[in-house]
PDB file of C-alpha atoms in Angstrom:
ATOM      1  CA  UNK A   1       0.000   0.000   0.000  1.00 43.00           C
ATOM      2  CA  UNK A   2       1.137   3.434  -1.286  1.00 38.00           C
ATOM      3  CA  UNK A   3       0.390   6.358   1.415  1.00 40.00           C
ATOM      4  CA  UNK A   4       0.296   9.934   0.350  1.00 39.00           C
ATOM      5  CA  UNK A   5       2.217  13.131   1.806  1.00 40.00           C
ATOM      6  CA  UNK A   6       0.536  13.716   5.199  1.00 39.00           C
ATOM      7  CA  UNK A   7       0.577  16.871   7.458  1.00 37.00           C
ATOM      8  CA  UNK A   8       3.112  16.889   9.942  1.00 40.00           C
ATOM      9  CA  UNK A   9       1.315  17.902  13.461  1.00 41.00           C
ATOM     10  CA  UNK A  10       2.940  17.815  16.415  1.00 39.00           C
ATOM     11  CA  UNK A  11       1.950  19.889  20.151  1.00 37.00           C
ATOM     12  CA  UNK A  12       4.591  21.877  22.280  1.00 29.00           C
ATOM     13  CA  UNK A  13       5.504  21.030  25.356  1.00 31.00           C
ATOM     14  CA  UNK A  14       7.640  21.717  28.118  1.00 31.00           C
ATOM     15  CA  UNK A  15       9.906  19.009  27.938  1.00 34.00           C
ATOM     16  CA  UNK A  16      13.711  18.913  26.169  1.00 35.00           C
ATOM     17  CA  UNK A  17      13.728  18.083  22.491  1.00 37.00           C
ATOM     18  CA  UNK A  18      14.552  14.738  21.467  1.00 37.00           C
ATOM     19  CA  UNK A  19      15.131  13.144  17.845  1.00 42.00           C
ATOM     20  CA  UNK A  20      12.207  13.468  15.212  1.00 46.00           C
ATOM     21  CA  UNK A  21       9.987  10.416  14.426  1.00 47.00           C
ATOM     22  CA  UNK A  22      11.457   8.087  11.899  1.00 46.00           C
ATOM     23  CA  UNK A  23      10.142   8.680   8.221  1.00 45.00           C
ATOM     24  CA  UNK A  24       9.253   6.030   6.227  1.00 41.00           C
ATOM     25  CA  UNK A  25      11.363   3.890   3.263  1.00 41.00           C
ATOM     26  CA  UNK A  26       9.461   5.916   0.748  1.00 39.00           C
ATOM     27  CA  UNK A  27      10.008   9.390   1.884  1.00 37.00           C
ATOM     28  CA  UNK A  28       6.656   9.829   3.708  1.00 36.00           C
ATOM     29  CA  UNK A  29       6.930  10.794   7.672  1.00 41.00           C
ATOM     30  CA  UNK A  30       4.562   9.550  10.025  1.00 48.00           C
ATOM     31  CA  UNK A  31       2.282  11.901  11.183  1.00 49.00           C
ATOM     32  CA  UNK A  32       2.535  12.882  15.229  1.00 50.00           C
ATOM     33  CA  UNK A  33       0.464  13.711  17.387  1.00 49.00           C
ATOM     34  CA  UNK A  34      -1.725  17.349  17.654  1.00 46.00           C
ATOM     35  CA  UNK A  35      -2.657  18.709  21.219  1.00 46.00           C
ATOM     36  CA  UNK A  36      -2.978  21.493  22.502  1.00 45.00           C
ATOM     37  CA  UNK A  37      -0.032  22.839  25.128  1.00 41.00           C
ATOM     38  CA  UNK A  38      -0.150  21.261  28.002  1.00 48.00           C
ATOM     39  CA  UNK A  39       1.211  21.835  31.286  1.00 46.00           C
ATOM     40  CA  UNK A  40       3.501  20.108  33.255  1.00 46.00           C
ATOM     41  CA  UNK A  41       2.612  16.010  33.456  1.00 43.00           C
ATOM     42  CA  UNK A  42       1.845  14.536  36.870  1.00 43.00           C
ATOM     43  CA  UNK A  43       4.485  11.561  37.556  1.00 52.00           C
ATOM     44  CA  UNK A  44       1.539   9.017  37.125  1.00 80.00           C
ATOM     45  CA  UNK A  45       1.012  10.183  33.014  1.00 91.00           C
ATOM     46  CA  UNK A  46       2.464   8.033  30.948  1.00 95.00           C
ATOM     47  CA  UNK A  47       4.168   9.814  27.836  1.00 95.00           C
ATOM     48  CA  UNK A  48       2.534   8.316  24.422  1.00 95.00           C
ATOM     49  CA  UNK A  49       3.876   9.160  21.226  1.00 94.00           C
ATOM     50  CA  UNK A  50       0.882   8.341  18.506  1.00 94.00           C
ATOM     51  CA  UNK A  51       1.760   7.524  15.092  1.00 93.00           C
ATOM     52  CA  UNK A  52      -0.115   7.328  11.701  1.00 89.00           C
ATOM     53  CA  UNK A  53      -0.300   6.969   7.971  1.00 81.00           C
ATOM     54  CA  UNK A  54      -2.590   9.732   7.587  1.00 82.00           C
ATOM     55  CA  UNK A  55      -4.029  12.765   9.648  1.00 87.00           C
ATOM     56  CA  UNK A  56      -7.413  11.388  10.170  1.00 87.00           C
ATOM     57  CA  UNK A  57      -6.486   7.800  11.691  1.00 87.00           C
ATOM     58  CA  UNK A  58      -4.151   9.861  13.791  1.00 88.00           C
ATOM     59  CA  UNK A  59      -6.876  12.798  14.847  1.00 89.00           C
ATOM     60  CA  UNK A  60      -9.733   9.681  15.943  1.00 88.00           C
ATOM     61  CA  UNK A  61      -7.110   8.106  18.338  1.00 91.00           C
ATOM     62  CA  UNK A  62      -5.493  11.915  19.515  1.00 92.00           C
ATOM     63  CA  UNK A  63      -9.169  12.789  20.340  1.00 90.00           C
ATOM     64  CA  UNK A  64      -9.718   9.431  22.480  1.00 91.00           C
ATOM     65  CA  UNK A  65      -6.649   9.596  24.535  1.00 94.00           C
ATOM     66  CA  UNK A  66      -6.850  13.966  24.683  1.00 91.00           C
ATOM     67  CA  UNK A  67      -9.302  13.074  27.072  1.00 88.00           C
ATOM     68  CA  UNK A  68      -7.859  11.191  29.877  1.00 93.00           C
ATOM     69  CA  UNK A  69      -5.304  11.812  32.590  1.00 94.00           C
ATOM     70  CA  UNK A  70      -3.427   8.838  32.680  1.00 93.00           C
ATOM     71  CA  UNK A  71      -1.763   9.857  29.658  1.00 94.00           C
ATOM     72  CA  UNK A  72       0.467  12.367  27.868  1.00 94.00           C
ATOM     73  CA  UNK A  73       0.481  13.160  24.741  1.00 93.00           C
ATOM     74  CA  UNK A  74       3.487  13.711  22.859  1.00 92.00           C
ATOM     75  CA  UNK A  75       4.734  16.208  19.882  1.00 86.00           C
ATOM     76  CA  UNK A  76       6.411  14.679  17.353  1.00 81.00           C
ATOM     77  CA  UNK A  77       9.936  16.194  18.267  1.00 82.00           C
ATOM     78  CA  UNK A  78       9.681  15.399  21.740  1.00 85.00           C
ATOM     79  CA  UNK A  79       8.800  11.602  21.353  1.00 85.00           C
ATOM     80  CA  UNK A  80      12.178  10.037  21.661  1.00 84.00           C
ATOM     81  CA  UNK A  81      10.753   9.805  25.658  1.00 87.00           C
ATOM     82  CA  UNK A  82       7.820   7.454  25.206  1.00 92.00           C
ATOM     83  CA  UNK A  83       7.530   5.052  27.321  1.00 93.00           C
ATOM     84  CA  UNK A  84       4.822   3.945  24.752  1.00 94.00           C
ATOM     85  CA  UNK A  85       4.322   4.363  21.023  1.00 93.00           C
ATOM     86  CA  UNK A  86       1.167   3.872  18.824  1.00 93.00           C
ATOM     87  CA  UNK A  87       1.521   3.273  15.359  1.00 93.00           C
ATOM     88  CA  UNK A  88      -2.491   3.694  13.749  1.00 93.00           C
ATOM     89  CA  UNK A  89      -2.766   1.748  10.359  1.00 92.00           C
ATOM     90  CA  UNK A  90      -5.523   0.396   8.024  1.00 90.00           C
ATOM     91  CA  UNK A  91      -3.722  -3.084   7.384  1.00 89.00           C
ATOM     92  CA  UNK A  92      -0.319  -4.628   8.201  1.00 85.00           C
ATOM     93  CA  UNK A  93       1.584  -3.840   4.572  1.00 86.00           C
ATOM     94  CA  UNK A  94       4.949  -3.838   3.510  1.00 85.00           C
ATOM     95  CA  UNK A  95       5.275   0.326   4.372  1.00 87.00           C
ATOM     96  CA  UNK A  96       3.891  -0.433   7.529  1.00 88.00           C
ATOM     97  CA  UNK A  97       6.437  -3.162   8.594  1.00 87.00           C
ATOM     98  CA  UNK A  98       8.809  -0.711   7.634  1.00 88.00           C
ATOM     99  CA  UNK A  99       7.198   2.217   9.484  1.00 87.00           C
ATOM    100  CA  UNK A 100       7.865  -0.486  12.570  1.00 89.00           C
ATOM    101  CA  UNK A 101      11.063  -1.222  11.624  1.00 87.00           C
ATOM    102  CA  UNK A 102      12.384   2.710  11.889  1.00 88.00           C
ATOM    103  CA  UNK A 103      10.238   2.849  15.073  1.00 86.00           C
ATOM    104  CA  UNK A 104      11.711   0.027  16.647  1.00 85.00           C
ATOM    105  CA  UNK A 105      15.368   1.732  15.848  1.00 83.00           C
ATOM    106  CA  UNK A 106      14.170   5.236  17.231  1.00 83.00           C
ATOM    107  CA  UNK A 107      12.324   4.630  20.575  1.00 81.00           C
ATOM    108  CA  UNK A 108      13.334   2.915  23.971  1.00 81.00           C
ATOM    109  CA  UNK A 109       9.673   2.643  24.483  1.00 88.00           C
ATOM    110  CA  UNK A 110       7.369  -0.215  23.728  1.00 92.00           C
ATOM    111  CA  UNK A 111       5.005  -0.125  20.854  1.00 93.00           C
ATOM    112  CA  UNK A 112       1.552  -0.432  20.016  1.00 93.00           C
ATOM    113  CA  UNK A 113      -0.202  -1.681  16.844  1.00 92.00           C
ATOM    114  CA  UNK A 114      -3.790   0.033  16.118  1.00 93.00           C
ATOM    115  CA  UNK A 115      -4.965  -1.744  13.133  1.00 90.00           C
ATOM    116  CA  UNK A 116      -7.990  -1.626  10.626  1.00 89.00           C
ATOM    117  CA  UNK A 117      -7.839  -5.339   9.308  1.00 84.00           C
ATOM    118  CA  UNK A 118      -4.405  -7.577  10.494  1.00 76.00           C
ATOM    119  CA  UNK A 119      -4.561 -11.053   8.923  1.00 71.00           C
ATOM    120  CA  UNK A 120      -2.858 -14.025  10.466  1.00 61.00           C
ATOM    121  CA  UNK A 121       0.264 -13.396   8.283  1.00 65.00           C
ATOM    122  CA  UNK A 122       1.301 -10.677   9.893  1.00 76.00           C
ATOM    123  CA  UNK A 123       1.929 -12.285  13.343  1.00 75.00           C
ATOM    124  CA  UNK A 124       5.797 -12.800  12.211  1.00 73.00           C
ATOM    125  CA  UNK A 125       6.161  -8.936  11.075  1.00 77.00           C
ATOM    126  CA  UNK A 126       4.963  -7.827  14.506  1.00 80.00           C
ATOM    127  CA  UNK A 127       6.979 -10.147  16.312  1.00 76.00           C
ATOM    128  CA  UNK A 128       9.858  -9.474  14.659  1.00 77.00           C
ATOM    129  CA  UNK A 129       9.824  -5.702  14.612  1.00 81.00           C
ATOM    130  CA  UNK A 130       9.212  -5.934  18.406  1.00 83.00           C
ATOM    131  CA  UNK A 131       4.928  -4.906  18.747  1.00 88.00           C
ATOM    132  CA  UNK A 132       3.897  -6.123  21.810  1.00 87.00           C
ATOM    133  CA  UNK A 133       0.286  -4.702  21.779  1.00 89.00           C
ATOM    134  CA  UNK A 134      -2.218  -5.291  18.912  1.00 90.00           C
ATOM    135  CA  UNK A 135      -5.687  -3.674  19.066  1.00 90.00           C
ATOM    136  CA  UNK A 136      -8.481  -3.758  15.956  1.00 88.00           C
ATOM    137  CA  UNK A 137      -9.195  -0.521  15.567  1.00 89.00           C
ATOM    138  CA  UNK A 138     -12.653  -1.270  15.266  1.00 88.00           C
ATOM    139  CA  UNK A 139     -12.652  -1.979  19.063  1.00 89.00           C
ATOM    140  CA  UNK A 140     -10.337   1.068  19.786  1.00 88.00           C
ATOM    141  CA  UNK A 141     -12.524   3.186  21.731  1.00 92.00           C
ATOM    142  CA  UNK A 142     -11.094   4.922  24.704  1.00 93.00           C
ATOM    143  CA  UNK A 143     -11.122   2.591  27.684  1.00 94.00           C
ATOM    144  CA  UNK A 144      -9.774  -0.187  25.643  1.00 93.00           C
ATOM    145  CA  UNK A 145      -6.971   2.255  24.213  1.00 95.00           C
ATOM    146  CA  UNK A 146      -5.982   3.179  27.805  1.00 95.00           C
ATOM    147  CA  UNK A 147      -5.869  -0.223  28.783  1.00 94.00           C
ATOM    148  CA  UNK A 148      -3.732  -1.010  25.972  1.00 94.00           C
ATOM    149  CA  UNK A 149      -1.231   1.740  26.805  1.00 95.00           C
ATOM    150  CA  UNK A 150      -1.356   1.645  30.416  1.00 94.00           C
ATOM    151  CA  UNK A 151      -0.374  -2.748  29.590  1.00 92.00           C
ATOM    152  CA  UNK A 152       2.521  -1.538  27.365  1.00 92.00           C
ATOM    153  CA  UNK A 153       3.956   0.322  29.883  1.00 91.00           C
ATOM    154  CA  UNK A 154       3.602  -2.132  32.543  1.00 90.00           C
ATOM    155  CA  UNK A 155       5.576  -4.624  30.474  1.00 88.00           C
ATOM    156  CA  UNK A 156       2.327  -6.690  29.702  1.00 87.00           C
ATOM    157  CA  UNK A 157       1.131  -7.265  26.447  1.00 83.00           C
ATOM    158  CA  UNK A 158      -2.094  -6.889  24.672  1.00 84.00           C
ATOM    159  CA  UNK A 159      -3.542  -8.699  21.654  1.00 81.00           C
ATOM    160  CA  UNK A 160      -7.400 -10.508  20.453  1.00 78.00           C
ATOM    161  CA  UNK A 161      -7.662 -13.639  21.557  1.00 70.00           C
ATOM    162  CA  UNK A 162      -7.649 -15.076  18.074  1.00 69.00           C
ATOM    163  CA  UNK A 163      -4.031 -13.715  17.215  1.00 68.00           C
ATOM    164  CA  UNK A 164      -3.139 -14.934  20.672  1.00 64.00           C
ATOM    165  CA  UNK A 165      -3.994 -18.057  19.812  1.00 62.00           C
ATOM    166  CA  UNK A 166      -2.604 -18.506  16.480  1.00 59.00           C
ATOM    167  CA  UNK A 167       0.736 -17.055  18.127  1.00 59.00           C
ATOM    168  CA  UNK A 168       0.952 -19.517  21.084  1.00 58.00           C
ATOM    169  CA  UNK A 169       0.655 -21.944  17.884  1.00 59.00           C
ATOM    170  CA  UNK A 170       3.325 -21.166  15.501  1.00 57.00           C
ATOM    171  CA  UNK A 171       5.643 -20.391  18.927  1.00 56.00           C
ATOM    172  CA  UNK A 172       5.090 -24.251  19.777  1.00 54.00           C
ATOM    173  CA  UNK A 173       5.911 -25.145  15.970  1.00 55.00           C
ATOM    174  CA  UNK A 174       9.127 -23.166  15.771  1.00 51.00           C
ATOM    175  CA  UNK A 175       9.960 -25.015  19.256  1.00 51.00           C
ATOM    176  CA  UNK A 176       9.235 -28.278  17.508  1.00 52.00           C
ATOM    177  CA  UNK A 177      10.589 -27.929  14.015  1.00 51.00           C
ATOM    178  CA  UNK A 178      13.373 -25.698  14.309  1.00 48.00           C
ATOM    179  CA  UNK A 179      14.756 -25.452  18.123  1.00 48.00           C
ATOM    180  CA  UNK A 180      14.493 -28.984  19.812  1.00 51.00           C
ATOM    181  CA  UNK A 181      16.719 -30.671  16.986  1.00 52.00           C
ATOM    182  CA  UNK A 182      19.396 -28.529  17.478  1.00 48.00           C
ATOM    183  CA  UNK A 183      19.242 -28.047  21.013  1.00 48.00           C
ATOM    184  CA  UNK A 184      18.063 -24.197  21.401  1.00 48.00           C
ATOM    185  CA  UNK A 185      15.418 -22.673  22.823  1.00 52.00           C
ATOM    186  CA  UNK A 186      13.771 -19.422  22.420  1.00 51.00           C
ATOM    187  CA  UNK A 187      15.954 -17.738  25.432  1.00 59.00           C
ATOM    188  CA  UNK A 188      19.045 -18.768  23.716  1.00 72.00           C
ATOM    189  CA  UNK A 189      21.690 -15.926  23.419  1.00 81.00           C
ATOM    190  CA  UNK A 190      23.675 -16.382  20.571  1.00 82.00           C
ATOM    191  CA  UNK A 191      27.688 -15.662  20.242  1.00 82.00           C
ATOM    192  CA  UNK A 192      27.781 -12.106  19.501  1.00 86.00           C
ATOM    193  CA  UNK A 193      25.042 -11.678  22.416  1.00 88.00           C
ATOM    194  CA  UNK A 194      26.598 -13.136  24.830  1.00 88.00           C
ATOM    195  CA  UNK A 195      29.760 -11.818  24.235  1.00 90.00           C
ATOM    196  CA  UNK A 196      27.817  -8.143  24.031  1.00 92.00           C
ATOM    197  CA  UNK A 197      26.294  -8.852  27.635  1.00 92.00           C
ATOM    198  CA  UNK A 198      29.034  -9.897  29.486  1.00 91.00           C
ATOM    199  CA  UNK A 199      31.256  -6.930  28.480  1.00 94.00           C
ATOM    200  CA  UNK A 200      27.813  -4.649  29.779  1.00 93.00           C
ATOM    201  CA  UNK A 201      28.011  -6.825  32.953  1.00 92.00           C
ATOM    202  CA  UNK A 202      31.457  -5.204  33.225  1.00 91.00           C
ATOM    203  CA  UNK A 203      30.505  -2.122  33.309  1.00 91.00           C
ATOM    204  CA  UNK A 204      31.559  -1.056  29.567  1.00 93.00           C
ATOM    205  CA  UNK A 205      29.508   1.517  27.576  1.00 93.00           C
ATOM    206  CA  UNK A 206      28.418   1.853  24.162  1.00 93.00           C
ATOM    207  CA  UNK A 207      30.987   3.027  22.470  1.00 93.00           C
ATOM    208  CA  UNK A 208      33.684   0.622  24.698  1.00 94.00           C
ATOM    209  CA  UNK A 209      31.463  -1.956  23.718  1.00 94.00           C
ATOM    210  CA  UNK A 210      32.060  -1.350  19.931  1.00 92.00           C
ATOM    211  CA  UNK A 211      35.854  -0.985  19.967  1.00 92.00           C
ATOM    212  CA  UNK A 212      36.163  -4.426  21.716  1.00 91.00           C
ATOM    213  CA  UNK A 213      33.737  -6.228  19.350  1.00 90.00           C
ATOM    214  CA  UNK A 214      35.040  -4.252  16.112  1.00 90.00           C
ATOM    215  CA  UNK A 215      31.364  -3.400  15.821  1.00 90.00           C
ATOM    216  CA  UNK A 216      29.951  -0.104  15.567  1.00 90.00           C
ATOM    217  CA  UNK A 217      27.843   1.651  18.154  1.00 90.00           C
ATOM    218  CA  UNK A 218      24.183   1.542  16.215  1.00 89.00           C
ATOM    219  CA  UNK A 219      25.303  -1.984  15.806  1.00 90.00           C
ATOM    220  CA  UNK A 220      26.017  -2.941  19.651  1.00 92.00           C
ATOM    221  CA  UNK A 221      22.363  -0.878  20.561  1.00 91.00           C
ATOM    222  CA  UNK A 222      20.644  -3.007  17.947  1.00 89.00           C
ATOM    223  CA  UNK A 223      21.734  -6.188  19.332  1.00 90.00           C
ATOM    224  CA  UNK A 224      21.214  -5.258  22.544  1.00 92.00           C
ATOM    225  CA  UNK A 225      17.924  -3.713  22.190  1.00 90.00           C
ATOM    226  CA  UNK A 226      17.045  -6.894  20.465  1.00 86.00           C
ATOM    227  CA  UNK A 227      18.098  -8.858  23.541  1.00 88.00           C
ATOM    228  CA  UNK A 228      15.818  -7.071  25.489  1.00 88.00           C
ATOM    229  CA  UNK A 229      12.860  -6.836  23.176  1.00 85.00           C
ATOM    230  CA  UNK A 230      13.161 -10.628  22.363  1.00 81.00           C
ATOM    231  CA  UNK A 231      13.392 -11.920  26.194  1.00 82.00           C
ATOM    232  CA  UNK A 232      10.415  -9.477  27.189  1.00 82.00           C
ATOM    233  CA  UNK A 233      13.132  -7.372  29.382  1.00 87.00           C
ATOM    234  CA  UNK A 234      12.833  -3.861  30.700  1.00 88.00           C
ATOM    235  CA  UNK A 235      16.410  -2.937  30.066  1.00 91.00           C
ATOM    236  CA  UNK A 236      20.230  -3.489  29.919  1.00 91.00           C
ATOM    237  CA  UNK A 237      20.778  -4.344  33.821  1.00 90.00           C
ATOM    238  CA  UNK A 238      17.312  -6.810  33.364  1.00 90.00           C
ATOM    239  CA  UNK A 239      19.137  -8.419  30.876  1.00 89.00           C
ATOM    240  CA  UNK A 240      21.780  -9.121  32.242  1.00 90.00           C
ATOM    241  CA  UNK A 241      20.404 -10.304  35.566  1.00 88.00           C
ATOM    242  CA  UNK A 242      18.474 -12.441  33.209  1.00 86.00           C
ATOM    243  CA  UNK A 243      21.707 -13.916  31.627  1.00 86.00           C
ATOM    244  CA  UNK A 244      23.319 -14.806  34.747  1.00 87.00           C
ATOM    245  CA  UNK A 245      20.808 -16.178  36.444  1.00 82.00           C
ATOM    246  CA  UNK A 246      20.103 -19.102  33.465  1.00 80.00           C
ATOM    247  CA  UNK A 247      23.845 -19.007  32.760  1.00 80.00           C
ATOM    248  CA  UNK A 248      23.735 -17.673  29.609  1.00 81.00           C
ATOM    249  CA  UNK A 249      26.926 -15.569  30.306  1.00 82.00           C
TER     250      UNK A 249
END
């Protein structure tokens, strides 16, 4: 699916500037969120960036979540902070796994899928670009978005019972067809991962981590972020807690 130019929107707020929202492969950027200035958040707001392929599947989700306390809405240059990010969608294409993929890259936070139609096929895209939430959007109304976000940021995850389903399926399949003959499992670290985790159980940074490994930094906070995002971990010390306690490292 093609998607045309969209406005760019995006609210001010108080809080320091971080990187823009990723733009798509095709030159399109995703459009951010509109609100109106707001003052400063209460600790218990969580901060959402929203996401979408056009300005009027962003505007019906902006207008739900405007409404409610528990959450803060985001401008589009500020939302390198979310702790949660929507991406709003009509169906799980090609640009849209990409729109994920430069999300995934650009945000610490976890990420939401709001989607008009989502077909079985797309359970690998959304597991391998790291959604943890899934929501039709024809049951997106306003408690059920909260809930979603409010899950997200709680490390839970959210998704119809249906695509659950289907998921705990192909996850026993892979176990079966491609894991148990060679002896892996799905918590398996491999080389490069290990190798990354024990140096960050030494206390090395980023860039030390790169000049050991001959890799380069984007590199060492891709495979980390992937450790993380794959074991269901809140961050760099959880992983490697998580490690050493199953003797991974």
């Amino acid at each position: 699916m093609t998607t045309t130019e969209a406005p760019r929107g995006g609210a001010v707020t108080t809080a320091r500037r971080a990187p823009a929202a990723p733009a798509t492969g095709s030159g399109t950027r995703l459009v951010g969120a509109r609100v109106p200035v707001q003052g400063h958040a209460r600790p218990t707001q969580i901060p959402v960036a929203v996401y979408a392929e056009d300005l009027i599947l962003q505007t019906g989700v902006v207008q739900q979540l405007r409404q409610r306390p528990e959450v803060e809405l985001l401008s589009e240059g500020d939302a390198g902070r979310a702790e949660v990010s929507l991406l709003v969608v009509d169906a799980l294409t090609e640009s849209v796994a990409e729109h994920l993929r430069r999300l995934r890259l650009a945000t610490s936070g976890r990420i939401g899928l709001v989607v008009g139609q989502f077909e079985a096929g797309g359970l690998q895209t959304i597991v391998e670009y790291g959604v943890a939430a899934v929501l039709r959007r024809s049951e997106a109304d306003q408690d059920r978005l909260v809930h979603l976000i409010t899950a997200l940021a709680n490390g839970e995850g959210v998704m119809p019972g249906d695509l659950l389903g289907e998921l705990l399926d192909r996850i026993g399949t892979l176990q079966r067809t491609m894991l148990d003959g060679r002896g892996l499992t799905l918590s398996t670290l491999t080389a490069r991962e290990a190798e990354m985790l024990r140096l960050v159980a030494e206390g090395f940074d980023t860039s030390e981590i790169a000049a050991k490994t001959s890799y380069s930094e984007r590199t060492v906070k891709n495979v980390l972020h992937e450790i993380i995002t794959r074991l269901g971990l809140r961050n760099r010390a959880h992983a490697v807690g998580y490690a050493m306690r199953r003797g991974l490292i």
